């Protein structure tokens, strides 16, 4: 067995896997001891003393949904979803869902947009980076041109290259990328430049005068269309600005929509239930992961269909990580410093494992894990590959004195798959799905976009705007720019992120998602933006106290609206019209 007894955790020994796990329950408001009975550290005690645990802090419901229908999709008494057939009293939760993300299929061709394995990063040559940026510019510019009607009376019916003077006084129409004249710091309205493509404009740049524009929101890297006067070829006086063009939504056949929403194999007329939370998952002063334990306790009680967890799981910015205090306690009481992946395997995986062991394998909830560039144990370049063992097959037992029984090279995710399934010849279904950052996945008929890169904060600190609602415009930038991270260059400082431009196509949106999950340091919110439901649940732990998480319910498409249609007919999910979101305190 593992030589460690994890303090303040419900994690069992990992070899062999026979010890039943303790039940994880939400911490009461004034709890002073952990579930193991040991005294909590001061930071964990502060988490236990938090106020308002379980309260709803924000809700989103479609304007077309009546109040009773919306209320039926939310929690009741903070214990379960208000759907009797999905209540915790059932012997097995009705969570038959299909998750697509890594294998292209006729109904989900977008899997190729996700990173599926580690790649050789940061070796991209300068001309390759330049070509990637130019390809992004020309592809979105083409989409904007075609989306606006092209040359047939569209917005760009008289398109000209950037920097070509028009001495007649007539307006010119140009497409290009926004740049900051100052090259560093926050862009402002007097430092906005427009850069044209290499083929059409030779990469020329012109200044942009915004004095005549009543509304705008601009940031470096943004692809825009501008109409205005440019008599000298060095400055364009803007009259109109078009800020991108969104991708179409995914379409599913009526036959498949009926199958996912109303067949007994899948949801059988019940809403699709998703819980979403983002790291950090532990208080800033300890590595006890009490917020994550409470969330897994809620998962065991509520039994949603899917739980989406976005990193960081073990942040490189955590005080214990920076001070080399990542420790576990051995069975003899002696504390030892361990690797980051060992902590993940012994503690984090054990917490995720507990609900499945407690229910003896009858919990059918699926967990989606999304990495973060802040994770101390994972590749920190964007886009990121999924979590995986360094040593395939569950790692190797270490042959080092004092570390007998320790497994190296594994995150221990396979233990979650086997929890409560002892004696089964073959697992009934997959429980853990590790996906890339960013990721476009499909759960039944709903397309979901996810990234932990926090593009909203980065955009909010590097834009210049006038007369546009902040949260709405920041979210709309992602959709209109068809990108999970449209800002370029990436910012310095605390919001810094390492972009591998050689993989730039991997953070383009292959389709406008029905639901976009973008955890951010900005205030939590859930709202509809351009037909997409955007959810920012903030983080599960905030400093030494608790944060928040999101509960998403997608109402099934009405059966009668599908029965008379041709099964091969393709149609959009229109999820914004049937999705309700509740953001709750942990």
Coordinates of C-alpha atoms in Angstrom, one line a residue:
X1 CA 0.0 0.0 0.0
X2 CA 1.0 3.6 -0.4
X3 CA 3.2 4.8 2.5
X4 CA 1.2 7.9 3.0
X5 CA -1.9 8.6 5.1
X6 CA -3.2 11.8 3.6
X7 CA -4.1 14.4 6.2
X8 CA -7.5 15.9 6.0
X9 CA -8.5 13.8 3.0
X10 CA -10.7 10.9 2.4
X11 CA -8.2 9.3 0.1
X12 CA -7.5 5.6 0.8
X13 CA -4.3 3.7 0.1
X14 CA -3.9 3.1 -3.6
X15 CA -2.3 -0.4 -3.6
X16 CA -4.3 -2.5 -3.3
X17 CA -7.5 -0.5 -3.6
X18 CA -9.7 -2.2 -1.0
X19 CA -10.3 0.4 1.8
X20 CA -13.8 1.8 1.6
X21 CA -13.8 5.6 1.4
X22 CA -15.4 7.9 3.9
X23 CA -18.5 9.8 2.8
X24 CA -17.8 13.3 1.7
X25 CA -20.4 15.8 3.0
X26 CA -20.6 19.5 2.7
X27 CA -18.8 21.3 5.6
X28 CA -21.3 22.9 8.0
X29 CA -21.0 26.6 8.5
X30 CA -19.0 26.5 11.8
X31 CA -17.2 23.3 11.3
X32 CA -13.8 23.3 13.2
X33 CA -12.6 19.8 12.3
X34 CA -12.1 18.1 9.0
X35 CA -13.9 14.9 8.0
X36 CA -11.0 12.9 9.3
X37 CA -11.4 14.4 12.8
X38 CA -8.0 16.2 12.7
X39 CA -7.8 19.9 13.6
X40 CA -7.9 22.1 10.7
X41 CA -5.2 24.6 9.8
X42 CA -6.2 28.3 10.3
X43 CA -7.0 28.7 6.6
X44 CA -9.2 25.6 6.5
X45 CA -10.9 26.8 9.7
X46 CA -11.7 30.1 7.9
X47 CA -13.2 28.1 5.0
X48 CA -15.3 26.2 7.5
X49 CA -16.6 29.5 9.0
X50 CA -17.7 30.9 5.7
X51 CA -21.2 32.4 5.5
X52 CA -23.9 31.7 2.9
X53 CA -22.7 28.3 1.8
X54 CA -25.2 26.8 -0.7
X55 CA -27.0 30.1 -1.4
X56 CA -27.7 31.1 -5.0
X57 CA -25.9 34.3 -6.0
X58 CA -27.1 34.6 -9.6
X59 CA -29.6 33.0 -12.0
X60 CA -30.0 33.1 -15.7
X61 CA -33.3 32.0 -17.4
X62 CA -34.4 32.6 -21.0
X63 CA -36.9 35.4 -21.4
X64 CA -39.1 32.9 -23.3
X65 CA -39.2 30.5 -20.4
X66 CA -42.1 30.9 -17.9
X67 CA -41.2 31.2 -14.2
X68 CA -42.6 27.8 -13.2
X69 CA -40.6 26.0 -15.9
X70 CA -37.5 27.8 -14.9
X71 CA -37.9 27.1 -11.2
X72 CA -38.4 23.4 -11.9
X73 CA -34.9 23.3 -13.4
X74 CA -33.1 24.6 -10.3
X75 CA -32.1 23.1 -7.0
X76 CA -34.5 22.4 -4.2
X77 CA -33.3 22.8 -0.6
X78 CA -29.7 22.6 -1.9
X79 CA -30.0 18.8 -2.0
X80 CA -31.1 17.7 -5.4
X81 CA -32.5 18.8 -8.7
X82 CA -36.3 19.1 -8.8
X83 CA -36.7 16.0 -11.0
X84 CA -38.1 13.0 -9.0
X85 CA -36.7 10.4 -11.4
X86 CA -33.2 11.9 -11.0
X87 CA -33.3 12.2 -7.2
X88 CA -30.7 10.6 -5.0
X89 CA -33.3 8.0 -3.8
X90 CA -32.9 6.1 -7.1
X91 CA -30.6 3.1 -7.0
X92 CA -28.8 4.5 -10.1
X93 CA -29.0 8.0 -11.4
X94 CA -30.4 8.4 -14.9
X95 CA -27.3 9.9 -16.5
X96 CA -26.9 8.2 -19.8
X97 CA -25.1 10.9 -21.9
X98 CA -22.9 10.9 -24.9
X99 CA -19.7 13.0 -24.7
X100 CA -17.7 13.6 -27.9
X101 CA -14.4 15.4 -28.0
X102 CA -11.5 13.5 -29.5
X103 CA -12.8 11.4 -32.4
X104 CA -14.3 13.1 -35.5
X105 CA -17.7 11.7 -36.4
X106 CA -20.4 12.8 -38.9
X107 CA -22.4 14.4 -36.1
X108 CA -19.2 15.9 -34.5
X109 CA -16.5 16.8 -37.0
X110 CA -15.0 19.4 -34.7
X111 CA -12.8 17.0 -32.7
X112 CA -9.9 17.9 -34.9
X113 CA -9.9 21.4 -33.4
X114 CA -8.9 19.9 -30.0
X115 CA -5.4 19.1 -28.9
X116 CA -5.4 15.3 -28.3
X117 CA -1.7 14.7 -27.3
X118 CA 1.5 16.4 -26.3
X119 CA 3.3 18.3 -29.0
X120 CA 6.7 19.9 -29.4
X121 CA 6.0 23.4 -28.4
X122 CA 7.8 26.8 -28.5
X123 CA 10.0 25.8 -31.4
X124 CA 8.0 27.6 -34.0
X125 CA 10.1 29.7 -36.4
X126 CA 9.5 33.5 -36.8
X127 CA 8.2 33.2 -40.3
X128 CA 5.8 30.4 -39.2
X129 CA 4.4 32.6 -36.4
X130 CA 3.9 35.4 -38.9
X131 CA 2.1 33.1 -41.3
X132 CA -0.1 31.8 -38.5
X133 CA -1.1 35.3 -37.6
X134 CA -1.7 36.2 -41.3
X135 CA -3.8 33.0 -41.9
X136 CA -6.0 34.0 -38.9
X137 CA -6.4 37.5 -40.3
X138 CA -7.3 36.4 -43.8
X139 CA -9.7 33.6 -42.7
X140 CA -11.7 35.8 -40.4
X141 CA -11.6 38.7 -42.9
X142 CA -13.0 36.4 -45.6
X143 CA -15.8 35.3 -43.2
X144 CA -16.6 38.9 -42.4
X145 CA -16.7 39.8 -46.1
X146 CA -18.9 36.9 -47.1
X147 CA -21.1 37.3 -44.0
X148 CA -21.8 40.9 -44.7
X149 CA -23.0 40.2 -48.3
X150 CA -19.7 40.3 -50.2
X151 CA -19.5 42.7 -53.2
X152 CA -23.2 42.4 -53.9
X153 CA -24.4 45.5 -51.9
X154 CA -22.7 44.3 -48.6
X155 CA -20.9 46.3 -46.0
X156 CA -17.6 45.7 -48.0
X157 CA -18.9 46.1 -51.5
X158 CA -15.9 48.5 -52.3
X159 CA -13.1 46.8 -50.3
X160 CA -9.6 48.3 -50.7
X161 CA -6.2 47.3 -49.2
X162 CA -5.1 49.0 -46.0
X163 CA -3.0 52.1 -46.6
X164 CA -4.2 53.0 -50.1
X165 CA -5.1 56.7 -50.2
X166 CA -8.5 57.8 -51.6
X167 CA -8.0 61.4 -52.6
X168 CA -11.5 61.8 -54.0
X169 CA -12.9 62.0 -50.5
X170 CA -15.0 58.9 -50.9
X171 CA -15.0 56.4 -48.0
X172 CA -12.8 53.3 -48.1
X173 CA -13.6 49.9 -46.6
X174 CA -10.7 47.9 -45.2
X175 CA -10.2 44.7 -43.2
X176 CA -7.3 44.2 -40.8
X177 CA -5.9 43.6 -37.3
X178 CA -5.9 46.1 -34.5
X179 CA -2.5 46.9 -33.1
X180 CA -1.2 49.2 -30.3
X181 CA 1.1 52.0 -31.6
X182 CA 2.8 52.0 -28.2
X183 CA 3.6 48.2 -28.5
X184 CA 3.2 47.8 -24.7
X185 CA 0.8 48.8 -22.0
X186 CA -2.9 49.2 -22.5
X187 CA -4.2 50.5 -25.8
X188 CA -6.1 53.8 -25.8
X189 CA -8.2 55.6 -28.5
X190 CA -5.2 57.7 -29.6
X191 CA -2.9 54.6 -30.1
X192 CA -5.1 52.4 -32.3
X193 CA -3.5 51.2 -35.6
X194 CA -4.9 48.8 -38.3
X195 CA -2.6 46.3 -39.9
X196 CA -3.5 44.7 -43.3
X197 CA -2.8 41.2 -44.5
X198 CA 0.5 40.4 -46.3
X199 CA -1.1 39.4 -49.6
X200 CA -3.6 42.3 -49.9
X201 CA -1.9 45.1 -48.1
X202 CA 1.8 44.0 -47.8
X203 CA 1.3 44.2 -44.0
X204 CA 1.0 48.0 -44.0
X205 CA -0.3 49.8 -40.9
X206 CA -2.4 53.0 -40.6
X207 CA -3.5 55.0 -37.6
X208 CA -7.2 54.9 -36.8
X209 CA -9.1 58.1 -35.8
X210 CA -12.1 57.1 -33.6
X211 CA -13.6 60.5 -32.9
X212 CA -16.6 60.0 -35.2
X213 CA -17.5 56.5 -33.9
X214 CA -20.2 56.4 -31.2
X215 CA -19.6 52.8 -30.0
X216 CA -16.6 50.6 -30.2
X217 CA -14.5 48.0 -28.2
X218 CA -11.1 47.4 -29.6
X219 CA -8.0 45.4 -28.4
X220 CA -4.7 44.3 -29.9
X221 CA -5.1 41.2 -32.2
X222 CA -8.8 41.9 -33.0
X223 CA -9.8 41.5 -36.6
X224 CA -12.2 44.3 -37.7
X225 CA -13.6 45.9 -40.7
X226 CA -13.6 49.7 -40.9
X227 CA -15.3 52.2 -43.2
X228 CA -14.1 55.7 -43.3
X229 CA -12.0 58.3 -45.2
X230 CA -8.3 57.8 -45.9
X231 CA -7.1 60.7 -48.1
X232 CA -3.4 60.5 -47.2
X233 CA -3.0 56.7 -46.8
X234 CA -1.5 57.0 -43.3
X235 CA -4.7 57.5 -41.2
X236 CA -8.2 56.4 -41.6
X237 CA -11.0 58.4 -40.0
X238 CA -13.4 55.7 -39.0
X239 CA -17.2 56.1 -39.5
X240 CA -18.2 52.5 -39.0
X241 CA -16.5 49.5 -37.4
X242 CA -17.5 45.8 -37.8
X243 CA -16.0 43.8 -34.9
X244 CA -15.8 40.3 -36.4
X245 CA -18.3 37.6 -37.6
X246 CA -19.5 34.7 -35.5
X247 CA -19.4 31.1 -36.7
X248 CA -22.7 29.2 -37.2
X249 CA -24.1 26.9 -34.5
X250 CA -23.7 23.2 -34.7
X251 CA -26.6 21.4 -36.3
X252 CA -27.9 17.9 -35.4
X253 CA -30.3 15.7 -37.2
X254 CA -33.9 15.6 -35.9
X255 CA -33.4 11.9 -35.5
X256 CA -30.5 12.4 -33.1
X257 CA -32.1 15.2 -31.2
X258 CA -35.1 13.0 -30.6
X259 CA -32.8 10.2 -29.5
X260 CA -30.7 12.3 -27.0
X261 CA -33.8 14.1 -25.5
X262 CA -36.5 11.5 -25.5
X263 CA -35.2 7.9 -25.9
X264 CA -34.9 5.7 -22.8
X265 CA -31.3 5.1 -23.8
X266 CA -30.5 8.8 -23.0
X267 CA -32.5 11.5 -21.1
X268 CA -36.0 10.2 -21.6
X269 CA -37.6 13.7 -21.5
X270 CA -35.5 14.9 -18.5
X271 CA -33.3 18.0 -18.6
X272 CA -29.5 17.6 -19.1
X273 CA -27.8 18.5 -15.8
X274 CA -24.3 19.9 -15.7
X275 CA -22.3 21.2 -12.8
X276 CA -19.2 23.4 -13.5
X277 CA -16.5 24.6 -11.2
X278 CA -13.0 26.1 -11.7
X279 CA -9.8 26.0 -9.7
X280 CA -8.2 26.8 -7.4
X281 CA -9.9 24.0 -5.5
X282 CA -8.2 24.6 -2.2
X283 CA -7.7 27.5 0.1
X284 CA -4.6 29.6 -0.4
X285 CA -3.1 28.7 2.9
X286 CA -3.3 24.9 2.8
X287 CA -3.5 21.9 0.5
X288 CA -6.5 20.3 2.2
X289 CA -8.9 20.8 -0.8
X290 CA -11.9 21.2 1.4
X291 CA -13.9 23.1 -1.3
X292 CA -13.3 20.2 -3.8
X293 CA -14.5 17.7 -1.1
X294 CA -17.7 19.7 -0.6
X295 CA -18.3 19.9 -4.4
X296 CA -17.8 16.1 -4.7
X297 CA -20.3 15.7 -1.8
X298 CA -22.8 17.8 -3.7
X299 CA -22.1 15.7 -6.8
X300 CA -22.8 12.5 -4.9
X301 CA -26.1 13.9 -3.5
X302 CA -27.4 15.7 -6.6
X303 CA -26.2 13.2 -9.2
X304 CA -25.9 15.5 -12.2
X305 CA -25.2 14.0 -15.6
X306 CA -21.8 15.7 -16.1
X307 CA -19.4 17.7 -13.8
X308 CA -16.9 19.9 -15.7
X309 CA -13.8 20.8 -13.6
X310 CA -11.4 23.4 -15.1
X311 CA -7.9 23.8 -13.5
X312 CA -5.7 24.8 -11.9
X313 CA -6.0 21.8 -9.6
X314 CA -2.6 22.5 -8.1
X315 CA -1.6 26.1 -9.0
X316 CA 2.0 27.1 -9.5
X317 CA 1.0 30.3 -7.7
X318 CA -0.1 28.6 -4.5
X319 CA 2.1 29.5 -1.5
X320 CA 2.8 25.9 -0.6
X321 CA 4.0 25.2 -4.2
X322 CA 6.2 28.3 -4.4
X323 CA 7.8 27.5 -1.0
X324 CA 8.3 23.8 -1.7
X325 CA 5.8 22.7 1.0
X326 CA 3.9 20.1 -1.0
X327 CA 3.8 17.4 1.7
X328 CA 1.9 14.3 2.7
X329 CA 1.9 12.6 6.0
X330 CA 3.2 9.0 6.2
X331 CA 1.5 6.2 8.2
X332 CA 4.2 6.7 10.9
X333 CA 3.2 10.4 11.2
X334 CA 6.3 11.7 9.5
X335 CA 5.6 14.3 6.8
X336 CA 7.5 14.1 3.5
X337 CA 7.8 16.4 0.5
X338 CA 6.2 14.8 -2.6
X339 CA 6.0 15.6 -6.3
X340 CA 3.0 17.5 -7.7
X341 CA 1.7 14.5 -9.5
X342 CA 1.9 12.4 -6.3
X343 CA -0.2 15.0 -4.5
X344 CA -2.7 14.9 -7.4
X345 CA -2.8 11.1 -7.3
X346 CA -3.0 10.7 -3.6
X347 CA -5.3 13.6 -2.7
X348 CA -7.2 15.1 -5.6
X349 CA -7.9 11.8 -7.4
X350 CA -9.0 10.3 -4.0
X351 CA -11.5 13.1 -3.5
X352 CA -13.0 12.5 -6.9
X353 CA -13.0 8.8 -6.3
X354 CA -14.9 8.9 -3.1
X355 CA -18.5 9.5 -4.4
X356 CA -18.2 6.5 -6.7
X357 CA -16.9 4.3 -4.0
X358 CA -19.5 5.4 -1.5
X359 CA -22.3 4.6 -4.0
X360 CA -20.7 1.2 -4.8
X361 CA -20.3 2.1 -8.4
X362 CA -24.0 3.1 -9.0
X363 CA -23.2 6.8 -9.5
X364 CA -23.3 7.4 -13.3
X365 CA -22.1 11.0 -13.3
X366 CA -19.3 11.7 -15.7
X367 CA -16.4 14.1 -14.9
X368 CA -14.7 16.3 -17.5
X369 CA -11.2 17.6 -16.5
X370 CA -9.8 20.7 -18.3
X371 CA -6.2 21.7 -17.6
X372 CA -4.9 25.2 -16.8
X373 CA -1.6 26.9 -17.7
X374 CA -1.3 27.6 -14.0
X375 CA -1.1 23.8 -13.2
X376 CA 2.3 23.1 -11.6
X377 CA 2.4 19.5 -12.9
X378 CA 1.3 20.1 -16.5
X379 CA 2.5 21.6 -19.7
X380 CA 2.0 25.4 -19.3
X381 CA 1.9 26.4 -23.0
X382 CA -1.5 27.4 -24.7
X383 CA -3.2 25.4 -26.2
X384 CA -2.7 22.6 -23.7
X385 CA -3.0 18.9 -24.3
X386 CA -5.2 16.8 -21.9
X387 CA -4.0 15.5 -18.6
X388 CA -2.3 12.1 -18.9
X389 CA 0.1 9.8 -17.1
X390 CA 3.8 10.5 -17.8
X391 CA 4.3 6.7 -17.7
X392 CA 1.5 4.9 -19.6
X393 CA -0.3 2.1 -17.8
X394 CA -0.7 3.7 -14.4
X395 CA 2.9 4.7 -13.7
X396 CA 5.7 2.7 -12.0
X397 CA 6.4 1.8 -8.4
X398 CA 9.5 3.7 -7.2
X399 CA 12.5 1.8 -6.1
X400 CA 13.8 4.5 -3.8
X401 CA 14.5 4.0 -0.1
X402 CA 11.9 5.7 2.0
X403 CA 9.5 5.9 -0.9
X404 CA 8.5 2.2 -1.1
X405 CA 5.0 1.8 -2.5
X406 CA 4.9 5.2 -4.1
X407 CA 3.8 5.3 -7.7
X408 CA 5.7 7.7 -10.0
X409 CA 4.5 9.0 -13.4
X410 CA 0.7 8.7 -12.8
X411 CA -2.1 11.1 -11.8
X412 CA -4.1 8.1 -10.5
X413 CA -7.1 8.9 -12.7
X414 CA -7.6 5.1 -13.4
X415 CA -8.5 4.7 -9.7
X416 CA -11.6 6.8 -10.2
X417 CA -12.6 4.5 -13.1
X418 CA -12.3 1.4 -10.9
X419 CA -13.8 2.8 -7.6
X420 CA -16.8 0.7 -6.6
X421 CA -16.4 -1.6 -9.5
X422 CA -14.3 -4.3 -7.8
X423 CA -15.0 -7.7 -9.4
X424 CA -16.5 -6.3 -12.6
X425 CA -15.1 -8.0 -15.6
X426 CA -15.3 -4.8 -17.7
X427 CA -16.4 -1.2 -16.6
X428 CA -19.9 -0.4 -17.7
X429 CA -19.0 3.1 -18.9
X430 CA -16.2 5.7 -18.8
X431 CA -16.3 8.1 -15.9
X432 CA -13.4 10.5 -16.4
X433 CA -12.8 12.5 -19.7
X434 CA -9.6 14.5 -19.9
X435 CA -9.8 17.2 -22.6
X436 CA -7.6 19.9 -23.9
X437 CA -7.5 23.6 -23.0
X438 CA -9.4 25.0 -24.9
X439 CA -11.9 22.3 -25.8
X440 CA -15.0 22.1 -27.9
X441 CA -17.0 19.1 -26.8
X442 CA -20.6 17.8 -27.5
X443 CA -22.7 16.4 -24.7
X444 CA -25.7 14.8 -26.3
X445 CA -27.0 17.5 -28.7
X446 CA -25.4 20.4 -26.9
X447 CA -22.1 21.8 -28.0
X448 CA -20.0 23.3 -25.2
X449 CA -16.8 25.4 -25.5
X450 CA -14.5 25.5 -22.5
X451 CA -11.3 27.3 -21.6
X452 CA -9.4 28.0 -18.4
X453 CA -7.2 30.7 -19.9
X454 CA -9.3 33.5 -18.5
X455 CA -9.5 35.6 -21.8
X456 CA -12.1 37.9 -20.2
X457 CA -9.7 39.3 -17.7
X458 CA -7.0 39.7 -20.3
X459 CA -9.3 41.4 -22.7
X460 CA -10.7 43.7 -20.0
X461 CA -7.3 45.0 -19.1
X462 CA -6.1 45.5 -22.7
X463 CA -9.1 47.1 -24.5
X464 CA -10.3 50.6 -25.2
X465 CA -14.1 51.0 -25.5
X466 CA -16.9 53.5 -25.6
X467 CA -20.6 53.0 -24.6
X468 CA -20.8 49.2 -24.6
X469 CA -21.8 47.0 -21.6
X470 CA -18.6 45.5 -20.3
X471 CA -19.4 41.8 -19.6
X472 CA -21.5 41.5 -22.7
X473 CA -18.8 43.0 -25.0
X474 CA -16.0 40.9 -23.5
X475 CA -17.9 37.7 -24.0
X476 CA -19.0 38.8 -27.5
X477 CA -15.4 39.3 -28.5
X478 CA -14.7 35.6 -28.1
X479 CA -17.7 34.7 -30.3
X480 CA -17.2 37.4 -33.0
X481 CA -13.5 36.7 -33.2
X482 CA -14.2 32.9 -33.4
X483 CA -11.5 32.4 -30.8
X484 CA -11.0 31.2 -27.3
X485 CA -8.1 33.7 -26.9
X486 CA -8.3 36.5 -29.5
X487 CA -5.8 38.9 -27.7
X488 CA -2.4 39.2 -29.3
X489 CA 0.3 39.7 -28.1
X490 CA -0.5 38.0 -24.8
X491 CA -0.2 40.3 -21.8
X492 CA 2.7 40.5 -19.4
X493 CA 2.3 40.3 -15.6
X494 CA -0.2 38.2 -13.6
X495 CA -2.4 37.5 -16.6
X496 CA 0.5 36.3 -18.8
X497 CA 0.1 33.2 -20.9
X498 CA 2.5 31.5 -23.3
X499 CA 1.0 31.2 -26.7
X500 CA 2.3 28.7 -29.3
X501 CA 1.3 30.4 -32.5
X502 CA 2.2 27.2 -34.4
X503 CA -0.9 25.7 -32.8
X504 CA -3.1 28.8 -33.3
X505 CA -5.8 26.9 -35.2
X506 CA -6.3 24.9 -32.0
X507 CA -7.8 27.9 -30.1
X508 CA -10.1 28.9 -32.9
X509 CA -13.7 28.1 -32.4
X510 CA -14.8 25.5 -35.0
X511 CA -18.4 26.5 -34.3
X512 CA -20.2 28.9 -32.0
X513 CA -20.9 26.8 -28.9
X514 CA -24.4 26.5 -27.5
X515 CA -22.8 27.0 -24.0
X516 CA -19.5 28.8 -23.4
X517 CA -17.8 28.1 -20.1
X518 CA -15.1 30.7 -19.3
X519 CA -14.1 30.8 -15.6
X520 CA -12.6 34.2 -14.8
X521 CA -11.3 36.4 -12.0
X522 CA -14.0 38.9 -13.0
X523 CA -17.3 38.8 -11.2
X524 CA -19.4 35.7 -11.8
X525 CA -22.2 35.9 -14.4
X526 CA -24.4 33.9 -16.7
X527 CA -26.0 35.5 -19.7
X528 CA -27.0 35.0 -23.3
X529 CA -24.7 36.6 -25.8
X530 CA -25.4 36.3 -29.5
X531 CA -27.5 33.1 -29.0
X532 CA -24.8 31.5 -26.8
X533 CA -25.1 31.0 -23.0
X534 CA -21.9 32.3 -21.5
X535 CA -21.1 31.1 -17.9
X536 CA -18.4 32.4 -15.6
X537 CA -18.7 30.7 -12.3
X538 CA -15.5 32.3 -10.9
X539 CA -13.3 30.0 -8.8
X540 CA -14.4 27.4 -6.2
X541 CA -11.9 28.7 -3.7
X542 CA -11.2 32.4 -3.2
X543 CA -8.2 33.1 -1.0
X544 CA -8.8 31.3 2.3
X545 CA -12.5 31.0 1.9
X546 CA -15.1 29.5 -0.5
X547 CA -16.0 30.7 -3.9
X548 CA -18.8 29.6 -6.3
X549 CA -19.8 27.0 -8.9
X550 CA -22.4 26.8 -11.6
X551 CA -25.4 24.5 -12.1
X552 CA -26.6 24.3 -15.7
X553 CA -29.9 22.7 -16.8
X554 CA -30.9 22.2 -20.4
X555 CA -34.6 21.5 -20.9
X556 CA -35.3 18.9 -23.6
X557 CA -36.7 19.9 -27.0
X558 CA -40.4 19.4 -27.0
X559 CA -41.3 16.0 -28.4
X560 CA -44.2 17.3 -30.5
X561 CA -42.0 19.8 -32.3
X562 CA -39.8 16.9 -33.6
X563 CA -42.3 14.1 -34.3
X564 CA -43.6 15.5 -37.6
X565 CA -40.2 16.4 -39.0
X566 CA -38.0 14.4 -41.4
X567 CA -35.4 12.6 -39.3
X568 CA -32.6 13.6 -41.6
X569 CA -33.5 17.3 -41.3
X570 CA -30.6 19.2 -39.6
X571 CA -31.4 21.9 -37.1
X572 CA -29.6 23.9 -34.3
X573 CA -30.0 23.1 -30.7
X574 CA -31.2 26.6 -29.8
X575 CA -29.9 26.0 -26.3
X576 CA -30.2 29.6 -25.2
X577 CA -34.0 29.2 -25.3
X578 CA -34.1 26.2 -23.0
X579 CA -31.1 26.6 -20.7
X580 CA -31.2 27.8 -17.1
X581 CA -28.1 28.6 -15.0
X582 CA -27.7 29.0 -11.3
X583 CA -24.5 30.2 -9.7
X584 CA -24.1 29.1 -6.1
X585 CA -21.7 29.5 -3.2
X586 CA -19.8 26.4 -2.2

